[in-house]
Each structure stands twice: as structure tokens, then as C-alpha cells.
mmCIF file of C-alpha atoms in Angstrom:
data_model
loop_
_atom_site.group_PDB
_atom_site.id
_atom_site.type_symbol
_atom_site.label_atom_id
_atom_site.label_comp_id
_atom_site.label_asym_id
_atom_site.label_seq_id
_atom_site.Cartn_x
_atom_site.Cartn_y
_atom_site.Cartn_z
ATOM 1 C CA MET L 1 28.628 -32.572 19.831
ATOM 2 C CA ALA L 2 26.103 -34.402 21.850
ATOM 3 C CA THR L 3 23.647 -32.664 24.924
ATOM 4 C CA LEU L 4 25.315 -33.109 28.957
ATOM 5 C CA LYS L 5 23.318 -35.362 31.149
ATOM 6 C CA PRO L 6 22.243 -34.159 33.776
ATOM 7 C CA ILE L 7 23.269 -35.068 37.154
ATOM 8 C CA LEU L 8 20.619 -35.853 39.811
ATOM 9 C CA LEU L 9 21.400 -34.827 43.470
ATOM 10 C CA VAL L 10 18.811 -36.296 45.894
ATOM 11 C CA GLU L 11 19.978 -34.512 49.139
ATOM 12 C CA ASP L 12 17.378 -33.679 52.327
ATOM 13 C CA ASN L 13 20.194 -32.032 54.456
ATOM 14 C CA PRO L 14 19.785 -27.872 53.151
ATOM 15 C CA LYS L 15 23.389 -27.465 54.201
ATOM 16 C CA ASP L 16 24.512 -30.334 52.652
ATOM 17 C CA LEU L 17 22.828 -29.749 49.712
ATOM 18 C CA GLU L 18 23.929 -25.459 49.547
ATOM 19 C CA LEU L 19 27.924 -27.292 49.724
ATOM 20 C CA THR L 20 27.322 -29.710 46.996
ATOM 21 C CA LEU L 21 25.778 -27.355 44.503
ATOM 22 C CA THR L 22 28.772 -24.661 45.447
ATOM 23 C CA ALA L 23 31.086 -27.299 44.817
ATOM 24 C CA LEU L 24 30.132 -28.972 41.470
ATOM 25 C CA GLU L 25 29.811 -25.146 40.425
ATOM 26 C CA ARG L 26 33.004 -24.216 40.918
ATOM 27 C CA SER L 27 34.217 -27.450 38.982
ATOM 28 C CA GLN L 28 32.425 -25.325 36.291
ATOM 29 C CA LEU L 29 30.809 -28.367 35.045
ATOM 30 C CA ALA L 30 28.536 -27.089 32.409
ATOM 31 C CA ASN L 31 25.891 -30.447 33.494
ATOM 32 C CA GLU L 32 22.633 -29.011 34.525
ATOM 33 C CA VAL L 33 22.364 -30.159 38.778
ATOM 34 C CA ILE L 34 18.564 -31.564 38.833
ATOM 35 C CA VAL L 35 17.760 -31.675 43.189
ATOM 36 C CA ALA L 36 15.182 -34.003 44.853
ATOM 37 C CA ARG L 37 14.908 -33.361 48.514
ATOM 38 C CA ASP L 38 13.496 -36.942 49.155
ATOM 39 C CA GLY L 39 13.576 -39.920 47.368
ATOM 40 C CA ALA L 40 10.407 -40.159 46.266
ATOM 41 C CA GLU L 41 10.942 -37.021 44.260
ATOM 42 C CA ALA L 42 13.910 -38.502 42.914
ATOM 43 C CA LEU L 43 11.714 -41.492 41.562
ATOM 44 C CA ASP L 44 9.369 -39.496 40.081
ATOM 45 C CA TRP L 45 12.198 -37.484 37.818
ATOM 46 C CA LEU L 46 13.727 -41.309 37.068
ATOM 47 C CA ASN L 47 9.962 -42.694 36.104
ATOM 48 C CA TYR L 48 8.653 -39.651 33.834
ATOM 49 C CA SER L 49 5.639 -39.582 36.937
ATOM 50 C CA GLY L 50 4.001 -37.236 38.606
ATOM 51 C CA PRO L 51 5.527 -33.343 38.230
ATOM 52 C CA HIS L 52 8.146 -34.979 35.654
ATOM 53 C CA LYS L 53 5.825 -36.586 33.372
ATOM 54 C CA GLU L 54 6.803 -34.463 30.836
ATOM 55 C CA ARG L 55 10.474 -33.592 31.299
ATOM 56 C CA PHE L 56 13.735 -33.704 28.880
ATOM 57 C CA GLU L 57 14.226 -36.708 27.729
ATOM 58 C CA ALA L 58 17.668 -37.650 28.938
ATOM 59 C CA ASP L 59 18.718 -39.601 32.014
ATOM 60 C CA PRO L 60 21.739 -38.438 34.788
ATOM 61 C CA ALA L 61 24.787 -38.750 34.395
ATOM 62 C CA VAL L 62 25.228 -39.926 38.030
ATOM 63 C CA VAL L 63 22.643 -39.821 40.165
ATOM 64 C CA LEU L 64 23.875 -38.263 44.066
ATOM 65 C CA LEU L 65 22.629 -40.336 46.431
ATOM 66 C CA ASP L 66 21.971 -39.771 50.028
ATOM 67 C CA LEU L 67 21.446 -42.918 52.003
ATOM 68 C CA LYS L 68 18.806 -41.121 54.624
ATOM 69 C CA LEU L 69 16.021 -39.424 52.896
ATOM 70 C CA PRO L 70 12.114 -38.881 54.130
ATOM 71 C CA LYS L 71 9.597 -40.718 52.214
ATOM 72 C CA VAL L 72 11.889 -43.628 50.668
ATOM 73 C CA ASP L 73 15.047 -43.840 51.598
ATOM 74 C CA GLY L 74 18.318 -44.135 49.484
ATOM 75 C CA LEU L 75 18.507 -47.685 49.804
ATOM 76 C CA GLN L 76 15.159 -48.170 48.268
ATOM 77 C CA VAL L 77 16.237 -45.316 44.935
ATOM 78 C CA LEU L 78 18.797 -47.362 44.247
ATOM 79 C CA GLU L 79 16.830 -50.551 44.812
ATOM 80 C CA HIS L 80 14.699 -49.573 42.203
ATOM 81 C CA ILE L 81 17.491 -47.947 40.083
ATOM 82 C CA LYS L 82 19.410 -51.239 39.789
ATOM 83 C CA LYS L 83 15.786 -53.694 39.264
ATOM 84 C CA THR L 84 14.461 -51.435 37.004
ATOM 85 C CA ASP L 85 16.213 -52.518 33.340
ATOM 86 C CA VAL L 86 16.232 -48.780 32.113
ATOM 87 C CA LEU L 87 17.451 -47.514 34.303
ATOM 88 C CA ARG L 88 20.355 -49.820 35.753
ATOM 89 C CA HIS L 89 23.321 -48.834 33.601
ATOM 90 C CA ILE L 90 23.196 -44.833 35.301
ATOM 91 C CA PRO L 91 26.022 -44.852 37.608
ATOM 92 C CA VAL L 92 24.998 -43.981 41.333
ATOM 93 C CA VAL L 93 27.148 -42.499 43.815
ATOM 94 C CA MET L 94 26.069 -42.875 47.534
ATOM 95 C CA LEU L 95 27.335 -39.467 49.255
ATOM 96 C CA THR L 96 26.612 -39.803 52.598
ATOM 97 C CA ALA L 97 27.480 -39.090 56.740
ATOM 98 C CA SER L 98 26.788 -43.002 57.385
ATOM 99 C CA LYS L 99 30.465 -44.862 58.510
ATOM 100 C CA GLU L 100 28.051 -48.038 59.635
ATOM 101 C CA GLU L 101 29.839 -50.971 57.356
ATOM 102 C CA ARG L 102 25.946 -52.253 56.952
ATOM 103 C CA ASP L 103 25.280 -49.472 54.894
ATOM 104 C CA LEU L 104 27.951 -50.081 52.748
ATOM 105 C CA VAL L 105 27.929 -53.585 51.877
ATOM 106 C CA ARG L 106 23.767 -52.813 51.214
ATOM 107 C CA SER L 107 25.367 -50.588 49.057
ATOM 108 C CA TYR L 108 27.072 -52.569 47.470
ATOM 109 C CA GLU L 109 24.535 -55.390 47.934
ATOM 110 C CA LEU L 110 22.105 -53.175 45.901
ATOM 111 C CA GLY L 111 25.045 -52.509 42.843
ATOM 112 C CA VAL L 112 25.935 -48.722 44.084
ATOM 113 C CA ASN L 113 28.863 -47.830 41.619
ATOM 114 C CA ALA L 114 31.012 -45.608 44.738
ATOM 115 C CA PHE L 115 30.112 -45.111 48.213
ATOM 116 C CA VAL L 116 31.732 -41.457 49.846
ATOM 117 C CA VAL L 117 31.062 -40.900 53.158
ATOM 118 C CA LYS L 118 30.964 -36.695 53.647
ATOM 119 C CA PRO L 119 33.901 -35.600 55.156
ATOM 120 C CA VAL L 120 33.585 -34.020 58.313
ATOM 121 C CA ASP L 121 36.153 -30.991 57.208
ATOM 122 C CA PHE L 122 34.393 -28.199 54.624
ATOM 123 C CA ARG L 123 37.813 -28.248 52.568
ATOM 124 C CA GLU L 124 37.516 -32.195 52.506
ATOM 125 C CA PHE L 125 33.855 -32.319 51.713
ATOM 126 C CA PHE L 126 34.314 -29.587 49.049
ATOM 127 C CA LYS L 127 36.991 -31.073 47.111
ATOM 128 C CA ALA L 128 35.193 -34.577 47.645
ATOM 129 C CA ILE L 129 32.327 -33.257 45.283
ATOM 130 C CA GLN L 130 34.210 -31.558 42.938
ATOM 131 C CA GLU L 131 36.148 -34.872 42.312
ATOM 132 C CA VAL L 132 33.076 -36.984 42.092
ATOM 133 C CA GLY L 133 31.355 -34.727 39.831
ATOM 134 C CA MET L 134 34.344 -34.228 37.480
ATOM 135 C CA PHE L 135 34.618 -37.963 36.919
ATOM 136 C CA TRP L 136 30.779 -38.875 36.496
ATOM 137 C CA ALA L 137 30.113 -36.202 34.165
ATOM 138 C CA ILE L 138 32.978 -35.709 32.192
ATOM 139 C CA LEU L 139 35.330 -38.457 32.790
ATOM 140 C CA ASN L 140 32.564 -41.480 32.814
ATOM 141 C CA GLU L 141 31.454 -42.866 29.599
ATOM 142 C CA PRO L 142 27.758 -43.092 29.780
ATOM 143 C CA HIS L 143 25.616 -45.254 29.135
ATOM 144 C CA PRO L 144 23.671 -44.308 25.251
ATOM 145 C CA PRO L 145 20.348 -42.462 25.971
ATOM 146 C CA ARG L 146 17.084 -44.904 25.989
ATOM 147 C CA PRO L 147 14.056 -43.555 24.083
ATOM 148 C CA ARG L 148 11.100 -42.394 25.784
ATOM 149 C CA GLY L 149 8.208 -43.877 26.299
ATOM 150 C CA GLU L 150 10.571 -47.319 26.880
ATOM 151 C CA PRO L 151 8.884 -49.576 29.120
ATOM 152 C CA MET L 152 9.821 -49.493 33.105
ATOM 153 C CA LYS L 153 10.142 -53.832 33.280
ATOM 154 C CA VAL L 154 11.226 -53.963 36.885
ATOM 155 C CA SER L 155 13.519 -57.322 37.420
ATOM 156 C CA LYS L 156 12.514 -59.841 39.760
ATOM 157 C CA ALA L 157 16.254 -60.319 40.820
#
């Protein structure tokens, strides 16, 4: 049986973080949820750098990515993932409160797999997170794992 890939949750808002973790937990997903509270921490985790140099060798099943983040914003994280050869296969779901068309358009231009506006209503938010988690962690067939130490080539395109 294959090892379950973790879910990388990148969220800086403590309330949204708590709600998202609770919704994923109640979905009874067995996947570990890795939390990054800013874009720089997410990039360190994805790139095996900084404090995550020795982390477990599995890319995430999905990255649940907030748009408005400290240090490095969600669009910059998304761009890095989709321009880095060994990361571009990782599904990224933008989870944001932003309803701005330019954020939606730019996310899709950069290669986001899905763009989910966080519902204001608690029950709707909870349901949306559970559905996103179930789809990407269970139903989606993931890309095969990359070998550790594979070079992190970034495309110029």
C-alpha cells in the first residue's frame, strides 16, 4: 500500500487555519496536514530548505494556498511551484477570501488547479474544505514521487 502524501496548508489567519484543520480532520482523512503560516515557510518546506532540510521525503498530495500571505504572497508561491520542474505536478488549490477578478485570472495564468473563494458562512466554509480535501487527497490520482536530491530546475518561461 502506498504511503499517503501529506496536505500542505498555507494559511496565516488563525481562525481560518483552525476551521480548515477541523474540517479536514472531520473528513476523516488520514493524510498528515503540514501547516505553513507564510509563503516563505511554504517554499522552504517544498524546497527542502531552511528548517525543513531534513523533512520526510514526500511532496504534498495538494497545496491549499491562501492568496494574501506575509513574506511571500500566494501568487508568488504558486508561480514558484509551477515554474519549478520537480514541483509543477503538485496540485495547488487557491483558498482565498478574495473575489477580485484579477486574482482569479492571475492564479489561472500561473497554473492553479482550482480557485475556491472561502465562504463567509461557517457551514459552507466547512463543507467546501471537506470537499476540497476529499477530492485532492483521496479521489485524485497523484503524480509519482520524485527522488530525493533531484535538482530544483526553474523554468524561465
